[in-house]
């Protein structure tokens, strides 16, 4: 299921990165915008991105994608 998140789900922007698996989510915080997060792994690298008050997981997925593309 974690691969499907990255191919057809909420992190589908990472579908072009083979071997990437992850889970997205949000955490509500009082009356403010929710925190967005994305955790996962690719080969032997695990990662976690938390963006306070991002209001969705989309920005966290984008940060993770930049990181994964940078390390190759």
Short mmCIF file of C-alpha atoms in Angstrom, two decimals:
data_model
loop_
_atom_site.label_atom_id
_atom_site.label_comp_id
_atom_site.label_asym_id
_atom_site.label_seq_id
_atom_site.Cartn_x
_atom_site.Cartn_y
_atom_site.Cartn_z
CA UNK A 1 0.00 0.00 0.00
CA UNK A 2 2.87 2.39 0.69
CA UNK A 3 4.02 2.06 -2.92
CA UNK A 4 0.51 2.85 -4.16
CA UNK A 5 0.61 6.10 -2.15
CA UNK A 6 3.58 7.05 -4.34
CA UNK A 7 2.13 5.87 -7.66
CA UNK A 8 -1.61 6.63 -7.60
CA UNK A 9 -2.24 8.18 -4.20
CA UNK A 10 -1.52 11.42 -2.41
CA UNK A 11 2.22 11.26 -3.23
CA UNK A 12 1.75 10.31 -6.90
CA UNK A 13 4.14 13.13 -7.84
CA UNK A 14 6.90 10.71 -6.82
CA UNK A 15 5.79 7.91 -9.16
CA UNK A 16 8.84 8.51 -11.34
CA UNK A 17 11.15 7.58 -8.44
CA UNK A 18 11.31 3.76 -8.47
CA UNK A 19 11.46 2.02 -5.12
CA UNK A 20 9.91 4.92 -3.18
CA UNK A 21 7.37 3.97 -0.54
CA UNK A 22 5.57 6.31 1.86
CA UNK A 23 2.60 7.53 3.81
CA UNK A 24 1.14 11.04 3.89
CA UNK A 25 -0.97 12.72 6.50
CA UNK A 26 -2.03 15.81 8.36
CA UNK A 27 -2.29 16.65 12.02
CA UNK A 28 -4.84 19.19 13.18
CA UNK A 29 -3.62 21.85 15.59
CA UNK A 30 -6.23 23.89 17.42
CA UNK A 31 -7.80 26.52 15.18
CA UNK A 32 -4.78 26.91 12.87
CA UNK A 33 -3.81 25.21 9.66
CA UNK A 34 -2.98 21.53 9.95
CA UNK A 35 0.59 20.26 9.90
CA UNK A 36 1.44 18.27 6.76
CA UNK A 37 3.73 15.26 6.86
CA UNK A 38 5.21 12.54 4.68
CA UNK A 39 7.31 9.59 5.85
CA UNK A 40 8.79 6.77 3.87
CA UNK A 41 11.82 5.06 2.44
CA UNK A 42 13.65 4.50 -0.81
CA UNK A 43 16.12 1.66 -0.98
CA UNK A 44 18.26 2.06 2.17
CA UNK A 45 17.25 5.67 2.96
CA UNK A 46 14.40 6.46 5.36
CA UNK A 47 12.98 9.98 5.58
CA UNK A 48 10.40 12.03 7.44
CA UNK A 49 9.16 15.50 6.52
CA UNK A 50 6.96 17.61 8.79
CA UNK A 51 5.83 21.06 7.68
CA UNK A 52 4.00 22.95 10.41
CA UNK A 53 0.86 24.78 9.29
CA UNK A 54 1.17 23.60 5.67
CA UNK A 55 -2.56 22.69 5.71
CA UNK A 56 -1.96 19.54 3.61
CA UNK A 57 0.64 16.86 2.97
CA UNK A 58 1.36 18.14 -0.55
CA UNK A 59 4.19 20.49 0.42
CA UNK A 60 5.86 17.74 2.49
CA UNK A 61 5.72 15.40 -0.52
CA UNK A 62 7.36 18.10 -2.63
CA UNK A 63 10.20 18.55 -0.11
CA UNK A 64 10.76 14.80 0.03
CA UNK A 65 10.81 14.63 -3.76
CA UNK A 66 13.45 17.35 -3.95
CA UNK A 67 15.54 15.51 -1.35
CA UNK A 68 15.23 12.13 -3.10
CA UNK A 69 16.05 13.56 -6.52
CA UNK A 70 19.08 15.34 -5.07
CA UNK A 71 20.58 12.20 -3.56
CA UNK A 72 19.87 10.25 -6.74
#
